[in-house]
Amino acid sequence: YDEDSLEGKFNENEYSQEEPSSQHTTDSLDLVNVDEEDDGTFQGTPLSEIANICQHPPTLSDMKDIRDNNHTFLIKPFKYDPNSPDREPEPFYENGTYVDEWDQDYVRLPCSQSYITKNGTQRWPIIQGSLTKLQHLSETQMATMEDIKETIEECAGRKYEFNCLERLLNEIYSGDERGHFMSTVLSNLCSLALNVDKICSRPPPLLRIGSNRTVTMSQKQAASLLACAFFCLFPRRFNQKIGSEYENYPNPNFNTLFHGGRSGGPTWKIEKLKCVFHYFHRITEKMPNGVMTFRRYQLPESCVPKWTESKEPLCEIHITKNKSIEDV
């Protein structure tokens, strides 16, 4: 790319640059004109060249070798054995032991003994009873949309609207899709939520703004947490007003996704629900045994780029045209 005009065209044999045009400024990028010898499907650097910039993956430390107080493991660190690729990660604490953390530095889980109702009783037994009942209805092919609604509201202790979820299950899904969700997927979601204390064994930390923290969990643990989100089980997340504990966090519970108003929900909500339900369907068929790590890293003030003063040119760019992301 021309550093002055930021214009450029890709030729299959070489890069060519054009003289700056008076119609363009240093803040513009001409993405309209395509080289005549190009097939018209992309502009810039070939994707094959960009993909091969890093020919070797970065070296990762073995989990057992990590000695970082800011790295929290929800699983027992282990060394990957290519001879046992299907090994299931084990929860950090064994034998169904759950070690709770109930403060502003950790995700407050519904299985905590500190999660109590307004009258001082623990909410987890209420949740267990309600989910067990729904699971039985699901397994006997008797569960209805109304049963899901009653279960979620009883678990949360508050009323919600379910127009979007109801529209998806009762109007958009085919009879087979609806039947499979109600009789099979729903039962698995109940099981994942009911066993969150055994699957996770400890709550994940919150990766707060300005912190340098890392959390590693299994895909099954992530699935269990998402099942809790489906049933709107995470405490205190309904209040995101200024000054509240979670004002700077997105609400993980699905109640805002279920709400659709009189129209039954906008298209984007329906499609998002379809995507999440497809994930639920896949983990019901086969639970993956992978491990995932999330890291929040804050750059030191001395390393924060001063964008308005930067003279660095743009890196090589590949722009795909007339193709969907699945075709690239």
Coordinates of C-alpha atoms in Angstrom, one line a residue:
Y1 CA 0.0 0.0 0.0
D2 CA 1.1 3.6 -0.8
E3 CA 1.9 5.2 2.5
D4 CA 0.8 8.6 1.2
S5 CA -2.4 7.8 -0.5
L6 CA -3.3 4.5 1.2
E7 CA -4.4 3.3 -2.2
G8 CA -3.2 0.1 -3.7
K9 CA -4.2 -2.7 -6.2
F10 CA -3.0 -6.3 -6.3
N11 CA -1.6 -7.8 -9.5
E12 CA -1.0 -11.5 -9.5
N13 CA 2.6 -10.9 -10.5
E14 CA 3.5 -7.8 -8.5
Y15 CA 2.2 -4.9 -6.4
S16 CA 1.5 -1.6 -8.3
Q17 CA 0.9 1.8 -6.8
E18 CA -1.0 4.7 -8.1
E19 CA -0.3 8.3 -7.7
P20 CA -2.3 10.0 -5.0
S21 CA -5.5 11.5 -6.3
S22 CA -6.8 14.9 -5.3
Q23 CA -10.1 13.2 -4.4
H24 CA -8.5 11.1 -1.7
T25 CA -7.0 12.0 1.6
T26 CA -4.7 10.1 3.9
D27 CA -7.7 9.0 5.9
S28 CA -9.4 7.2 3.1
L29 CA -9.0 3.8 1.6
D30 CA -10.1 3.0 -2.0
L31 CA -11.8 -0.4 -1.9
V32 CA -13.9 0.0 -5.1
N33 CA -11.4 -0.3 -7.9
V34 CA -10.1 -3.8 -8.6
D35 CA -7.2 -4.7 -10.8
E36 CA -8.5 -5.7 -14.3
E37 CA -6.3 -8.8 -14.2
D38 CA -7.7 -9.8 -10.8
D39 CA -10.7 -12.2 -10.9
G40 CA -12.7 -9.6 -8.8
T41 CA -13.0 -11.8 -5.7
F42 CA -10.5 -10.0 -3.5
Q43 CA -8.3 -6.9 -3.3
G44 CA -5.0 -6.4 -1.5
T45 CA -2.7 -9.2 -0.4
P46 CA -3.5 -12.8 -1.2
L47 CA -4.9 -14.6 1.8
S48 CA -2.4 -17.4 1.4
E49 CA 0.4 -15.0 2.0
I50 CA -1.2 -13.5 5.1
A51 CA -2.0 -17.0 6.5
N52 CA 1.6 -18.1 6.2
I53 CA 3.1 -15.1 8.0
C54 CA 3.2 -17.3 11.2
Q55 CA 4.2 -20.7 9.9
H56 CA 4.7 -22.2 13.3
P57 CA 2.1 -21.9 16.1
P58 CA 3.3 -20.2 19.3
T59 CA 4.8 -22.4 22.0
L60 CA 2.4 -22.9 24.9
S61 CA 3.4 -23.8 28.4
D62 CA 2.2 -27.2 29.7
M63 CA -0.7 -26.6 32.2
K64 CA 1.3 -28.4 34.9
D65 CA 4.2 -26.0 34.5
I66 CA 2.1 -22.8 35.0
R67 CA 2.9 -21.1 38.3
D68 CA 0.9 -17.9 38.1
N69 CA -1.3 -16.8 41.0
N70 CA -3.4 -14.8 38.6
H71 CA -4.2 -18.0 36.6
T72 CA -7.3 -19.9 37.9
F73 CA -7.9 -23.5 36.9
L74 CA -11.4 -24.9 37.1
I75 CA -9.9 -28.2 36.1
K76 CA -6.9 -30.2 37.3
P77 CA -3.9 -29.1 35.2
F78 CA -2.7 -32.0 33.1
K79 CA -0.3 -32.8 30.3
Y80 CA -1.9 -33.5 27.0
D81 CA -1.3 -37.1 25.8
P82 CA -1.8 -37.6 22.0
N83 CA -2.4 -41.3 22.8
S84 CA -5.5 -40.3 24.9
P85 CA -7.1 -37.5 22.9
D86 CA -10.5 -38.2 24.4
R87 CA -9.4 -37.8 28.0
E88 CA -12.0 -35.9 29.9
P89 CA -10.6 -33.0 32.1
E90 CA -11.4 -33.4 35.8
P91 CA -12.9 -30.7 38.0
F92 CA -10.3 -29.0 40.2
Y93 CA -11.8 -30.5 43.3
E94 CA -12.7 -34.2 43.4
N95 CA -15.6 -36.3 44.6
G96 CA -18.3 -33.7 44.0
T97 CA -16.6 -31.2 46.4
Y98 CA -17.7 -27.6 45.8
V99 CA -15.6 -24.8 47.2
D100 CA -17.6 -21.6 47.1
E101 CA -16.5 -18.0 46.6
W102 CA -19.3 -15.4 47.1
D103 CA -17.9 -12.0 46.5
Q104 CA -17.3 -9.3 43.8
D105 CA -14.2 -11.0 42.4
Y106 CA -16.0 -14.2 41.4
V107 CA -19.1 -15.3 39.4
R108 CA -21.8 -15.9 41.9
L109 CA -23.1 -19.4 41.1
P110 CA -26.7 -20.5 41.9
C111 CA -25.5 -23.5 43.9
S112 CA -23.9 -21.3 46.6
Q113 CA -25.3 -21.6 50.1
S114 CA -25.1 -17.8 50.2
Y115 CA -27.7 -17.5 47.5
I116 CA -30.8 -16.9 49.6
T117 CA -34.4 -15.7 49.1
K118 CA -35.9 -12.6 50.7
N119 CA -37.3 -14.7 53.5
G120 CA -33.8 -16.1 54.3
T121 CA -34.1 -19.6 52.8
Q122 CA -31.5 -21.0 50.4
R123 CA -32.5 -20.8 46.8
W124 CA -30.5 -23.8 45.5
P125 CA -32.9 -26.5 46.9
I126 CA -35.8 -24.6 45.2
I127 CA -33.8 -24.6 41.9
Q128 CA -33.0 -28.3 42.3
G129 CA -36.6 -29.3 42.8
S130 CA -37.9 -27.2 39.9
L131 CA -35.3 -28.4 37.4
T132 CA -35.7 -32.1 38.5
K133 CA -39.5 -31.8 37.9
L134 CA -38.9 -30.3 34.4
Q135 CA -36.3 -32.9 33.6
H136 CA -38.9 -35.6 34.4
L137 CA -41.5 -34.0 32.2
S138 CA -38.9 -33.8 29.4
E139 CA -37.9 -37.4 29.6
T140 CA -41.5 -38.5 29.6
Q141 CA -42.2 -36.3 26.6
M142 CA -44.7 -34.2 28.5
A143 CA -42.8 -30.9 28.8
T144 CA -44.4 -27.8 27.3
M145 CA -43.4 -24.2 26.8
E146 CA -45.5 -23.3 29.8
D147 CA -43.4 -25.7 31.9
I148 CA -40.2 -24.1 30.8
K149 CA -41.6 -20.7 31.7
E150 CA -42.8 -21.8 35.1
T151 CA -39.5 -23.4 35.9
I152 CA -37.4 -20.4 35.0
E153 CA -39.6 -18.0 37.0
E154 CA -39.7 -20.3 40.0
C155 CA -35.9 -20.6 39.9
A156 CA -35.3 -16.9 39.6
G157 CA -38.1 -15.8 41.9
R158 CA -39.4 -13.2 39.4
K159 CA -41.5 -12.9 36.3
Y160 CA -40.1 -12.8 32.7
E161 CA -41.5 -12.5 29.2
F162 CA -40.9 -15.4 26.8
N163 CA -42.4 -14.2 23.5
C164 CA -39.2 -14.8 21.5
L165 CA -38.6 -18.3 22.9
E166 CA -42.2 -19.2 22.5
R167 CA -42.2 -18.0 18.9
L168 CA -39.1 -20.1 18.1
L169 CA -40.4 -23.3 19.7
N170 CA -44.1 -23.1 18.8
E171 CA -44.0 -21.4 15.4
I172 CA -40.6 -21.6 13.7
Y173 CA -39.4 -25.0 14.7
S174 CA -40.8 -28.0 12.9
G175 CA -42.6 -30.6 14.8
D176 CA -39.5 -32.8 14.8
E177 CA -37.2 -30.0 15.9
R178 CA -39.5 -29.0 18.7
G179 CA -40.0 -32.6 19.8
H180 CA -36.2 -33.3 19.9
F181 CA -35.6 -30.1 22.0
M182 CA -38.4 -30.8 24.4
S183 CA -37.7 -34.5 25.0
T184 CA -33.9 -34.7 24.7
V185 CA -32.0 -31.4 24.7
L186 CA -34.0 -29.9 27.5
S187 CA -33.4 -32.9 29.7
N188 CA -29.6 -32.6 29.1
L189 CA -29.7 -28.8 30.0
C190 CA -31.5 -29.7 33.2
S191 CA -28.8 -32.2 34.1
L192 CA -26.0 -29.7 33.3
A193 CA -27.5 -27.0 35.4
L194 CA -28.4 -29.4 38.3
N195 CA -24.8 -30.6 38.4
V196 CA -23.0 -27.3 38.1
D197 CA -21.5 -27.7 41.6
K198 CA -20.0 -31.1 40.7
I199 CA -19.0 -30.1 37.1
C200 CA -17.3 -26.8 38.0
S201 CA -16.4 -27.5 41.7
R202 CA -15.5 -23.8 42.1
P203 CA -16.8 -20.5 40.6
P204 CA -14.7 -18.8 37.9
P205 CA -13.1 -15.4 38.7
L206 CA -14.4 -12.2 37.1
L207 CA -11.8 -10.8 34.6
R208 CA -12.3 -7.2 35.8
I209 CA -11.3 -4.1 33.8
G210 CA -7.6 -3.2 34.6
S211 CA -6.8 -6.7 35.8
N212 CA -4.3 -9.3 34.5
R213 CA -6.1 -12.6 35.1
T214 CA -6.6 -15.9 33.3
V215 CA -9.1 -18.7 33.7
T216 CA -9.0 -22.2 32.2
M217 CA -12.0 -24.4 32.1
S218 CA -13.2 -27.5 30.2
Q219 CA -15.8 -27.3 27.5
K220 CA -18.2 -29.3 29.7
Q221 CA -17.8 -26.7 32.4
A222 CA -18.6 -23.9 29.9
A223 CA -21.7 -25.9 28.8
S224 CA -22.8 -26.2 32.4
L225 CA -22.5 -22.5 32.9
L226 CA -24.5 -21.8 29.7
A227 CA -27.2 -24.2 30.9
C228 CA -27.5 -22.1 34.0
A229 CA -27.7 -19.0 31.8
F230 CA -30.6 -20.6 29.8
F231 CA -32.6 -21.1 33.0
C232 CA -31.6 -17.6 34.2
L233 CA -30.0 -18.9 37.4
F234 CA -27.1 -16.4 37.9
P235 CA -27.9 -14.3 40.9
R236 CA -28.1 -10.5 41.0
R237 CA -27.8 -10.1 37.2
F238 CA -31.2 -8.5 36.6
N239 CA -30.1 -5.2 38.1
Q240 CA -27.6 -3.4 35.9
K241 CA -28.4 0.2 36.9
I242 CA -25.6 2.7 37.6
G243 CA -24.0 1.9 40.9
S244 CA -25.1 -1.8 41.0
E245 CA -22.7 -4.6 41.4
Y246 CA -22.9 -5.7 37.7
E247 CA -23.4 -2.3 36.0
N248 CA -20.3 -2.9 33.8
Y249 CA -21.0 -6.5 33.0
P250 CA -23.3 -8.0 30.3
N251 CA -26.2 -10.1 31.7
P252 CA -25.4 -13.8 31.1
N253 CA -29.0 -14.9 31.8
F254 CA -31.1 -15.5 28.8
N255 CA -34.2 -13.5 30.0
T256 CA -33.3 -10.5 27.7
L257 CA -32.9 -12.9 24.8
F258 CA -36.3 -14.6 25.5
H259 CA -38.1 -11.3 25.6
G260 CA -39.6 -10.3 22.2
G261 CA -42.5 -8.0 22.8
R262 CA -45.8 -8.2 20.9
S263 CA -44.0 -9.0 17.6
G264 CA -42.5 -12.2 19.1
G265 CA -39.0 -10.9 18.8
P266 CA -36.8 -9.3 16.1
T267 CA -35.1 -11.6 13.5
W268 CA -31.6 -11.2 15.1
K269 CA -32.9 -12.5 18.4
I270 CA -34.5 -15.5 16.8
E271 CA -31.3 -16.3 14.8
K272 CA -29.2 -15.9 18.0
L273 CA -31.4 -18.4 19.8
K274 CA -31.2 -20.8 16.8
C275 CA -27.4 -20.6 17.0
V276 CA -27.3 -21.3 20.8
F277 CA -29.9 -24.1 20.5
H278 CA -27.8 -25.7 17.8
Y279 CA -24.9 -25.7 20.2
F280 CA -27.1 -27.2 22.9
H281 CA -28.1 -29.9 20.3
R282 CA -24.5 -30.7 19.5
I283 CA -23.3 -31.0 23.1
T284 CA -26.3 -33.3 23.8
E285 CA -25.2 -35.6 21.0
K286 CA -21.6 -35.6 22.1
M287 CA -20.0 -33.5 24.9
P288 CA -16.5 -32.3 23.7
N289 CA -13.5 -32.8 26.0
G290 CA -11.5 -29.8 25.0
V291 CA -10.0 -27.1 27.3
M292 CA -10.5 -23.3 26.9
T293 CA -8.6 -20.4 28.4
F294 CA -9.7 -16.8 28.7
R295 CA -7.2 -14.1 29.5
R296 CA -7.5 -10.4 30.3
Y297 CA -4.3 -8.5 29.9
Q298 CA -3.8 -4.8 30.6
L299 CA -1.0 -3.0 28.7
P300 CA 1.2 -0.9 30.9
E301 CA 0.6 2.8 30.3
S302 CA 4.0 3.1 28.7
C303 CA 3.0 0.6 26.0
V304 CA -0.4 2.0 25.1
P305 CA -0.2 3.2 21.5
K306 CA -0.7 6.9 20.8
W307 CA -2.8 6.5 17.8
T308 CA -3.1 10.2 16.9
E309 CA 0.6 10.5 16.7
S310 CA 1.4 7.1 15.1
K311 CA 3.3 7.2 11.7
E312 CA 3.1 3.4 11.2
P313 CA 1.5 2.3 7.9
L314 CA -1.3 -0.2 7.7
C315 CA -0.4 -3.8 7.7
E316 CA -1.1 -6.0 4.7
I317 CA -4.8 -6.4 4.1
H318 CA -6.9 -8.9 2.3
I319 CA -10.4 -7.9 1.3
T320 CA -12.8 -10.6 0.1
K321 CA -15.6 -9.6 -2.3
N322 CA -18.7 -11.4 -3.5
K323 CA -18.2 -14.3 -1.1
S324 CA -19.7 -15.3 2.2
I325 CA -17.5 -16.1 5.2
E326 CA -18.2 -19.8 4.8
D327 CA -16.6 -19.8 1.3
V328 CA -13.3 -18.2 2.3

